[in-house]
Structure formats: C-alpha cells, structure tokens
XYZ file of C-alpha atoms in Angstrom:
499
model
C 0.000 0.000 0.000
C 2.919 2.319 0.656
C 3.936 1.935 -2.978
C 7.538 1.344 -3.990
C 8.479 2.782 -7.355
C 5.641 1.807 -9.659
C 4.193 4.420 -12.005
C 0.742 3.826 -10.503
C 1.979 4.536 -6.981
C 3.883 7.634 -8.071
C 0.786 8.850 -9.886
C -1.336 8.277 -6.764
C 1.094 10.214 -4.570
C 1.327 13.010 -7.109
C -2.444 13.333 -7.383
C -2.775 13.217 -3.623
C -0.271 16.024 -3.200
C -2.342 18.155 -5.529
C -5.520 17.331 -3.580
C -4.188 17.451 -0.025
C -1.310 19.937 -0.174
C -2.377 22.341 -2.895
C -5.970 22.292 -1.645
C -9.163 22.362 -3.646
C -9.421 24.447 -6.805
C -9.789 28.095 -5.944
C -7.833 28.032 -2.702
C -4.719 30.045 -2.009
C -1.431 28.126 -1.753
C -0.446 27.719 1.877
C 1.655 25.604 4.190
C 0.433 22.115 5.001
C -1.590 22.152 8.284
C 0.551 19.851 10.367
C 3.518 17.670 9.426
C 3.401 15.988 6.032
C 2.804 12.235 6.075
C 6.059 10.306 6.075
C 4.934 7.886 3.360
C 2.974 10.189 1.082
C -0.716 9.592 0.501
C -0.620 6.102 1.995
C 0.836 7.509 5.199
C -1.762 10.276 5.144
C -4.516 7.668 4.833
C -3.101 5.670 7.742
C -3.065 8.853 9.843
C -6.721 9.418 8.956
C -7.568 5.842 9.939
C -5.761 6.257 13.266
C -7.815 9.383 13.942
C -11.016 7.440 13.230
C -9.970 4.740 15.676
C -9.117 7.332 18.326
C -12.682 8.655 18.087
C -14.270 5.236 18.530
C -14.787 4.105 14.918
C -13.331 0.575 14.529
C -11.355 0.489 11.280
C -9.315 -2.686 10.812
C -6.534 -3.585 8.390
C -8.966 -4.940 5.804
C -10.988 -1.706 5.795
C -7.747 0.284 5.493
C -6.691 -1.755 2.465
C -10.156 -1.267 0.931
C -9.853 2.497 1.480
C -6.463 2.535 -0.251
C -7.903 0.622 -3.207
C -10.780 3.113 -3.390
C -8.283 5.959 -3.655
C -6.575 4.316 -6.638
C -9.746 4.460 -8.751
C -11.285 7.793 -7.672
C -10.419 11.252 -8.932
C -8.677 12.683 -5.882
C -9.546 16.189 -7.023
C -13.246 15.351 -6.585
C -13.409 15.822 -2.831
C -17.024 14.727 -2.340
C -16.496 11.555 -4.373
C -13.464 10.808 -2.197
C -15.507 11.450 0.951
C -18.246 9.004 -0.088
C -15.808 6.402 -1.387
C -13.791 6.278 1.838
C -17.005 6.246 3.881
C -18.172 3.135 2.032
C -14.854 1.455 2.839
C -14.441 2.286 6.540
C -17.895 2.871 8.072
C -20.191 0.162 9.419
C -23.024 2.145 11.015
C -24.859 5.337 10.106
C -24.268 6.718 13.617
C -20.559 6.971 12.800
C -21.104 9.389 9.920
C -20.994 12.672 11.869
C -17.646 11.768 13.437
C -16.308 10.594 10.085
C -17.304 13.815 8.301
C -15.657 15.973 10.949
C -12.370 14.085 10.699
C -12.508 13.953 6.889
C -12.792 17.753 6.777
C -9.637 18.001 8.896
C -7.548 15.438 7.027
C -8.807 16.370 3.542
C -9.577 20.111 3.868
C -11.535 21.951 1.186
C -8.861 24.656 1.031
C -5.784 25.956 2.823
C -5.742 29.476 4.144
C -8.256 32.041 2.987
C -10.369 30.740 0.118
C -9.984 32.288 -3.301
C -13.369 33.136 -4.729
C -14.930 33.646 -1.304
C -14.660 37.407 -1.815
C -17.320 37.131 -4.522
C -19.825 37.190 -1.656
C -19.203 40.499 0.101
C -20.308 41.088 3.669
C -22.192 44.422 3.893
C -20.616 47.145 6.019
C -21.907 50.404 7.472
C -20.173 53.722 6.705
C -18.422 53.561 10.096
C -16.812 50.239 9.162
C -18.994 47.972 11.321
C -20.742 44.951 9.819
C -24.317 45.742 8.790
C -26.046 42.867 10.607
C -29.505 43.715 9.220
C -28.297 43.525 5.613
C -26.250 40.413 6.372
C -29.334 38.658 7.741
C -31.273 39.688 4.651
C -28.494 38.276 2.423
C -28.437 34.991 4.341
C -32.245 34.680 4.247
C -32.257 35.163 0.457
C -29.675 32.393 0.059
C -31.434 29.971 2.413
C -34.821 30.432 0.744
C -33.420 29.361 -2.631
C -33.845 25.759 -3.720
C -30.748 23.656 -2.955
C -28.298 23.637 -5.869
C -24.526 23.500 -6.372
C -24.474 27.274 -6.926
C -26.435 27.966 -3.738
C -24.142 25.635 -1.776
C -21.073 27.400 -3.191
C -22.434 30.814 -2.199
C -23.286 29.660 1.333
C -19.783 28.229 1.765
C -18.293 31.478 0.471
C -20.421 33.496 2.898
C -19.399 31.250 5.775
C -15.733 31.650 4.814
C -16.067 35.441 4.742
C -17.824 35.495 8.106
C -15.120 33.372 9.733
C -12.367 35.487 8.175
C -13.848 38.906 8.958
C -16.119 38.333 11.961
C -14.711 35.215 13.646
C -11.134 36.283 14.350
C -10.032 36.992 17.887
C -6.765 37.473 19.726
C -6.118 34.669 22.192
C -3.309 34.012 24.630
C -1.434 31.982 21.997
C -2.066 34.419 19.145
C -4.707 35.009 16.531
C -7.376 32.337 16.119
C -10.947 31.835 14.900
C -14.244 31.174 16.686
C -17.581 30.040 15.244
C -19.329 31.598 18.244
C -17.624 34.904 17.522
C -18.689 34.725 13.874
C -22.355 33.936 14.618
C -23.106 35.714 17.901
C -24.253 38.976 16.275
C -25.941 37.378 13.280
C -28.117 34.985 15.334
C -29.432 33.070 12.289
C -32.163 31.354 14.344
C -34.238 34.537 14.330
C -34.634 34.157 10.548
C -37.028 31.196 10.904
C -40.172 33.322 10.425
C -38.734 35.053 7.351
C -37.706 31.721 5.826
C -41.144 30.224 6.477
C -42.746 33.179 4.674
C -40.412 32.739 1.720
C -40.820 28.956 1.541
C -44.637 29.108 1.695
C -45.010 31.918 -0.852
C -47.605 30.907 -3.434
C -48.961 28.024 -1.317
C -52.340 27.741 0.391
C -50.632 28.255 3.805
C -52.205 25.153 5.331
C -50.981 23.882 8.690
C -49.194 21.043 6.918
C -47.342 23.386 4.517
C -46.404 25.705 7.382
C -45.029 22.836 9.484
C -42.999 21.484 6.550
C -41.626 24.978 5.904
C -40.769 25.422 9.586
C -38.799 22.171 9.703
C -37.081 23.002 6.416
C -36.121 26.455 7.700
C -34.663 25.097 10.923
C -32.763 22.399 9.063
C -31.229 24.908 6.625
C -30.208 27.229 9.440
C -28.672 24.293 11.309
C -26.824 23.259 8.149
C -25.428 26.780 7.665
C -24.287 26.879 11.280
C -22.514 23.564 10.671
C -20.816 25.064 7.587
C -19.476 27.966 9.676
C -18.260 25.567 12.375
C -16.530 23.350 9.794
C -14.817 26.380 8.250
C -13.690 27.486 11.710
C -12.225 24.057 12.499
C -10.341 24.123 9.190
C -8.766 27.498 9.892
C -7.905 26.630 13.509
C -6.380 23.285 12.441
C -3.925 25.150 10.215
C -2.628 26.989 13.266
C -2.598 24.390 16.031
C -2.711 21.087 14.118
C -5.545 18.834 13.063
C -4.795 16.198 15.731
C -5.422 18.718 18.495
C -8.607 20.041 16.906
C -9.872 16.466 16.448
C -9.765 15.893 20.213
C -12.383 18.562 20.943
C -13.883 19.801 17.667
C -15.218 16.539 16.203
C -18.434 14.848 17.282
C -17.936 11.883 19.601
C -19.493 8.497 19.160
C -22.537 8.231 21.399
C -20.974 5.190 23.057
C -18.043 7.373 24.199
C -20.157 10.218 25.595
C -19.869 10.881 29.320
C -23.140 9.831 30.975
C -23.066 12.858 33.287
C -22.588 15.298 30.381
C -24.414 13.487 27.592
C -26.475 15.555 25.137
C -30.014 14.699 24.135
C -28.928 13.700 20.606
C -26.252 11.374 21.996
C -28.744 9.841 24.424
C -31.166 9.267 21.540
C -28.395 7.502 19.601
C -27.723 5.295 22.632
C -31.391 4.424 22.875
C -31.393 3.305 19.262
C -28.263 1.207 19.805
C -29.360 -0.430 23.082
C -30.587 -3.590 21.325
C -27.327 -3.909 19.382
C -25.264 -3.581 22.575
C -27.552 -6.103 24.257
C -26.877 -8.601 21.459
C -23.133 -8.078 21.910
C -23.402 -8.699 25.646
C -25.627 -11.731 25.124
C -23.099 -13.289 22.743
C -20.301 -12.693 25.260
C -22.293 -14.263 28.076
C -23.249 -17.218 25.882
C -19.584 -17.749 24.987
C -18.544 -17.617 28.634
C -21.338 -20.028 29.517
C -20.198 -22.512 26.871
C -16.682 -22.430 28.263
C -17.906 -22.805 31.835
C -19.884 -25.938 30.942
C -16.655 -27.804 30.406
C -16.118 -27.770 34.138
C -12.884 -27.521 36.097
C -10.138 -30.108 35.727
C -10.477 -32.977 38.187
C -6.802 -33.609 39.008
C -7.419 -36.844 40.934
C -9.417 -38.533 38.160
C -6.988 -37.232 35.508
C -3.969 -38.818 37.222
C -5.837 -42.069 37.805
C -6.944 -42.243 34.155
C -3.423 -41.579 32.861
C -1.814 -44.322 34.993
C -2.872 -46.970 32.466
C -0.779 -45.247 29.754
C 2.143 -44.285 31.934
C 1.144 -40.674 31.756
C 1.597 -40.482 27.957
C -0.706 -39.059 26.802
C -2.592 -37.364 29.603
C -6.332 -37.209 29.069
C -7.872 -34.379 31.043
C -10.939 -35.294 33.076
C -13.200 -32.404 34.092
C -15.718 -32.169 36.876
C -19.340 -32.249 35.875
C -20.635 -28.641 35.844
C -23.658 -27.687 37.868
C -26.268 -26.194 35.526
C -28.385 -23.272 36.542
C -28.653 -19.604 35.699
C -28.267 -16.976 38.430
C -30.755 -14.336 39.533
C -29.975 -10.676 38.832
C -31.123 -7.662 40.851
C -30.566 -4.059 39.728
C -30.781 -1.272 42.313
C -30.745 2.033 40.402
C -30.555 5.711 41.326
C -32.734 7.608 38.813
C -32.285 11.118 40.195
C -30.769 14.102 38.440
C -27.906 13.661 36.007
C -27.524 9.913 36.634
C -31.042 9.207 35.333
C -29.791 8.755 31.759
C -27.085 6.332 32.910
C -29.480 4.304 35.049
C -32.329 4.136 32.526
C -30.009 3.065 29.724
C -28.372 0.404 31.918
C -31.765 -0.890 33.070
C -32.937 -1.306 29.476
C -29.633 -2.873 28.475
C -29.724 -5.464 31.250
C -33.457 -6.058 30.822
C -32.731 -7.034 27.202
C -30.513 -9.795 28.638
C -33.414 -11.283 30.599
C -33.128 -14.611 28.787
C -29.571 -15.021 30.082
C -30.774 -15.239 33.703
C -33.350 -17.249 35.573
C -34.884 -14.040 36.905
C -34.232 -10.292 36.599
C -35.681 -7.825 39.093
C -35.202 -4.061 38.746
C -35.583 -1.569 41.586
C -35.382 2.218 41.275
C -35.017 4.925 43.904
C -34.444 8.589 44.641
C -34.910 8.478 48.397
C -37.381 5.559 48.384
C -36.976 2.211 46.664
C -39.661 0.459 44.655
C -39.748 -2.396 42.148
C -40.168 -1.312 38.496
C -39.586 -4.625 36.725
C -43.135 -4.677 35.413
C -42.630 -1.343 33.612
C -40.043 -2.814 31.253
C -42.027 -4.289 28.424
C -41.403 -4.461 24.656
C -43.990 -1.757 23.928
C -42.486 0.998 26.134
C -39.786 3.154 24.484
C -36.702 3.966 26.525
C -37.498 7.681 26.655
C -40.799 6.925 28.410
C -39.509 4.459 30.985
C -38.142 7.065 33.398
C -41.397 9.035 33.120
C -43.424 5.927 33.950
C -41.175 5.148 36.922
C -41.798 8.579 38.455
C -45.552 8.463 37.834
C -46.311 4.803 38.598
C -43.737 3.830 41.253
C -43.089 5.090 44.781
C -39.496 6.291 44.386
C -39.696 9.899 45.649
C -40.369 10.935 49.215
C -41.215 14.335 50.669
C -37.889 16.038 49.924
C -37.099 14.361 46.599
C -33.300 14.467 47.002
C -30.967 11.490 46.628
C -30.714 9.507 49.835
C -28.886 6.210 49.366
C -29.088 5.328 53.053
C -32.851 5.699 53.231
C -33.296 3.859 49.930
C -31.090 0.938 51.036
C -32.874 0.597 54.368
C -36.292 0.801 52.710
C -35.260 -1.780 50.113
C -34.020 -4.244 52.757
C -37.197 -3.808 54.811
C -39.753 -3.796 51.970
C -38.213 -6.533 49.806
C -36.427 -8.916 52.207
C -36.653 -11.832 49.731
C -35.043 -9.954 46.801
C -31.455 -10.865 47.714
C -30.577 -14.536 48.171
C -27.474 -16.686 47.957
C -28.141 -17.142 44.192
C -28.507 -13.397 43.499
C -26.071 -11.142 41.703
C -26.597 -7.545 42.848
C -25.770 -4.518 40.659
C -26.077 -1.053 42.220
C -26.122 1.921 39.823
C -25.452 5.465 41.005
C -22.883 8.164 41.773
C -23.141 7.622 45.575
C -23.737 11.336 46.209
C -25.812 11.126 49.373
C -26.338 14.823 50.267
C -24.322 14.332 53.482
C -26.892 11.926 54.928
C -26.472 8.598 56.708
C -25.131 6.146 54.084
C -26.523 3.078 55.916
C -23.264 1.146 55.541
C -24.444 -1.668 57.817
C -27.473 -2.312 55.599
C -25.338 -2.442 52.469
C -22.880 -4.768 54.188
C -25.723 -7.120 55.100
C -27.028 -7.195 51.512
C -23.554 -7.832 50.091
C -22.893 -10.659 52.551
C -26.066 -12.469 51.442
C -25.661 -11.991 47.671
C -23.574 -14.365 45.580
C -22.012 -11.428 43.699
C -22.296 -7.677 44.352
C -20.945 -4.793 42.270
C -21.459 -1.036 42.175
C -21.355 0.788 38.806
C -20.502 4.474 39.224
C -20.851 6.932 36.279
C -18.604 9.474 37.992
C -14.840 9.655 37.437
C -12.943 7.709 40.068
C -10.905 10.789 40.995
C -14.165 12.431 42.151
C -15.167 9.603 44.478
C -15.284 10.783 48.067
C -15.309 14.494 47.212
C -18.072 16.786 48.460
C -21.173 14.812 49.401
C -19.953 11.621 47.707
C -19.967 8.517 49.925
C -18.339 6.410 47.190
C -15.146 5.784 49.140
C -17.096 4.462 52.117
C -19.275 2.239 49.939
C -16.215 0.988 48.015
C -14.836 -0.482 51.248
C -17.877 -2.767 51.377
C -18.731 -3.460 47.730
C -16.576 -3.725 44.622
C -17.046 -0.410 42.755
C -16.322 0.193 39.059
C -16.180 3.399 37.049
C -18.652 3.384 34.114
C -18.577 6.832 32.512
C -19.652 5.868 28.973
C -21.706 3.220 27.207
C -18.544 1.629 25.806
C -17.014 1.385 29.278
C -20.311 0.180 30.722
C -20.636 -2.580 28.123
C -17.102 -3.790 28.835
C -17.602 -3.791 32.612
C -21.031 -5.432 32.520
C -19.836 -8.045 30.046
C -16.966 -8.897 32.378
C -18.895 -8.861 35.663
C -22.244 -10.424 34.855
C -22.328 -14.017 36.112
C -22.885 -17.025 33.861
C-alpha cells in the first residue's frame, strides 16, 4: 500500500499532493496544516484511519486496504467523491457518519488558508466600518430560501468563509485564532425562521401542513449553515494548532463514548437506538462464557488415575461435571438528576438480557426504593420508561433528594426476599448522598447475602469521596467500578455479569 516505485503509486502520490497539499481548486497556496505524512498519501490515509480509531470508529486492516484501493480508482480532485468512497470502505453504522465527516474535513480540507473566490460574496458594512447585521441577515435569508443547488451551496460556503475570516477572528493568549461563536453571535441566524417560512410558503395555500414542513425546512437549513461555519472554523484553527489537536475537541464523539453525566439529548437518543445492538453483543459474550464454563474444572485426581494406564503419555484431562443453573440478577438504580440517563439506559440494556438469567428484578429509587420490573415491556420506548417510573412507582419521598441510606434501608425492609445466595446484585449510582447517613451496615448485610455484588458508578474515580460523595465508604464494602460511557459500561457489565 505504501507503494515502492511503480508508475501507478507515483501517480497516486502526485495526485494526492495536488488534492491534499495544494488544496481544492480556488484556494490560495499555503503551508500544510501539520507535518506531512512520512509515506505520502498512503501515510496520510493511515493517519486518517488512526484518527477514526481514536474517536471510537473501529477500522481494521482490511478496511484500510479497501480504502487505499478506493483511492486508486477515484479522482482525488473530486473531494465529495473521495468522501463518499472512503465512507463506504471504513464505516459500518450510520451513527458513525458525523464523526467521520468531521475528521474527513480536517484530514482532507476543502482549502488551505483564505479561500480564493470567497470574496465574490461580500459582507455588507456600514459607513463607520462595522458589519451591517440587518443587511447580512437579509443576504443569508435570500440564500437559504433558494432551492438547494450547487451554486447555492457554493455561495453559502463562500459566505461562511467570509464570516469566519472577517467576523470570527479573535486574539487569544497563543495568538490570533478563529471562533464560530464569535462569527455567529451577532448574526443569530435562528431569528430568521419566520422570514424563511414566509419565503418557503409563498404561493402556497398556507395550510398547517405546509407551514409545518416549511418550519422544519427552515430550521434544518439554518442548522446546516451553522454547521458550515463551524466546519470552516475548524479548518482554519487546524492550520494553526494542528488537526490532531482540533480532532480531540472539535469533532463529534461516538454516542458510546459520551460521558453519561454530560451526555447531550442527541447522543442519548443515539444510545437508545443502539441499546438492542449492545444487548446482542453482551448476550453473545455471556453465551460464549457459559459454553466455556460448561466444560467444568479439571479434576486432578481422576486425571492422574486415568493416565496411569498409559504411563502418563498421553494425559487425558478429566473435568468435573458442571452444575447447571442460571443466576438471579437484581438491579438497584438511582434515577435522580444527572444519573437518570445512565441508570435508565443500563436498566434497558440489562433487561434485554433477561433470557440469560433465571430471573431479573429491577428496583429504582431517589430516596425511596420500589420495584419497576413490570414497567419494562417491549412496547415501552426507553425515553418513556423514566417518566413511567416517576408516575407509577413510589421512588420519591417528601424532599425528593438522593438519599442512598434511606433507599437501602427501605429496600431491605420492603423486599427482604429480593437478595438470596443465588442473586447477583448490581447497584447503579454516583453515591452522592447529600451528606446523609449512608446506611453502611445495611449495604454490608445485603452484600454478605448476595452471591455477587458490584457497584457501577458513572462518575470519574478521581471524584469519588469528594463533596457529598460517599463512594469511598461504599467501596470499602462493595466492589465499585467506574462506568462513565456506554462503551465502558458494556465492557464492565460483560466482564462482571455471572454465567
């Protein structure tokens, strides 16, 4: 793939230099943003693949080879064809596309430096030299109302480039840089929704349906333009500080890598859609572990006795007969505040594994504990489960603040038969107890009865025990694991769940 001295390889490297180093047609010549790849275009591709892996997109050697083969047959000067071709080679799920596009724009930028041709779209100025925001909004509205076309897209990109160049610059501690917030804060394109709706519905009968379609179209076009400005900003910043550094904070994460305590609504929605896929992965892991466990442990006494007849050559291993039976599983989940997303997702994930256990019981609490197993049925979407728990279960007392001690004591008193010697107990929560009694003796009693007991904490381990956190005290009694993201949660649960 690196290419020795063949004409084809030299041609590929030459074309790549024109596409990657010279930039797209119409861009000013500029220095390469970041060090040049050591092995030409093949090295550049490997660097792109490594960036994809660092952001949670699994790209193996076979996909990398496929991507290299794609680049040998595509016109490298056609940037969008290259984008789609590489996407077909390296992506497996549609949820990976946003991350891929962000990294592609950094590794295969549309231009270097200030774009040539962007000055064709002039930002209006007042006589005193300040940007005329009213006229700029009018210009943007006229462009967004037009039907999508290559010319309209080119003009919007040119306008975004001019805004970043003239309105998005600021002087930071490390020198001059660019900011999408700085470029858009005065324009506030969201206030153009009404004007766009009027333009999109012109000549129609103005029915409720037409108005709603126009409203969604207007919001989508404004969101798309904001994304264009942000992409242009990332490109300009990457030229100054390096694309690897920008990729660490400026590119969308995979939903599975999002921090549960800081997860956005869009990322949580992506996790909800992928919960069944993650459940299948966990089920396959548990089934594999169960198959291995059925072999039983080696019975050394019977093995030595059996091998005496052959003088020990060969030795035939004799295993003990395994004891069949699937364990019980009990989930005890804090659903208050910021940990609600973590707990609800974990409850759905484990509930999908119901067939792997003889019985699964789910309990939720804020300051009171109640069983919610019956609320998890195939017809209830994940986004409605937490709502049903608060409306149909007794999980909130008078104050409504997290109280792990009260919840543990109420659980032990109200459901004394929930934990047995065949039970595996999973506790979900950040252990922030609002400085109240943690009821350590009650937890110790539950752990001593259960066959297995683990605590999954969505908070960073370095924060355990700080402020009102009782995590350090609980960790002395029960084995506690950090689970800050869905990827980390899947790995921990897959390792800890009994077979």
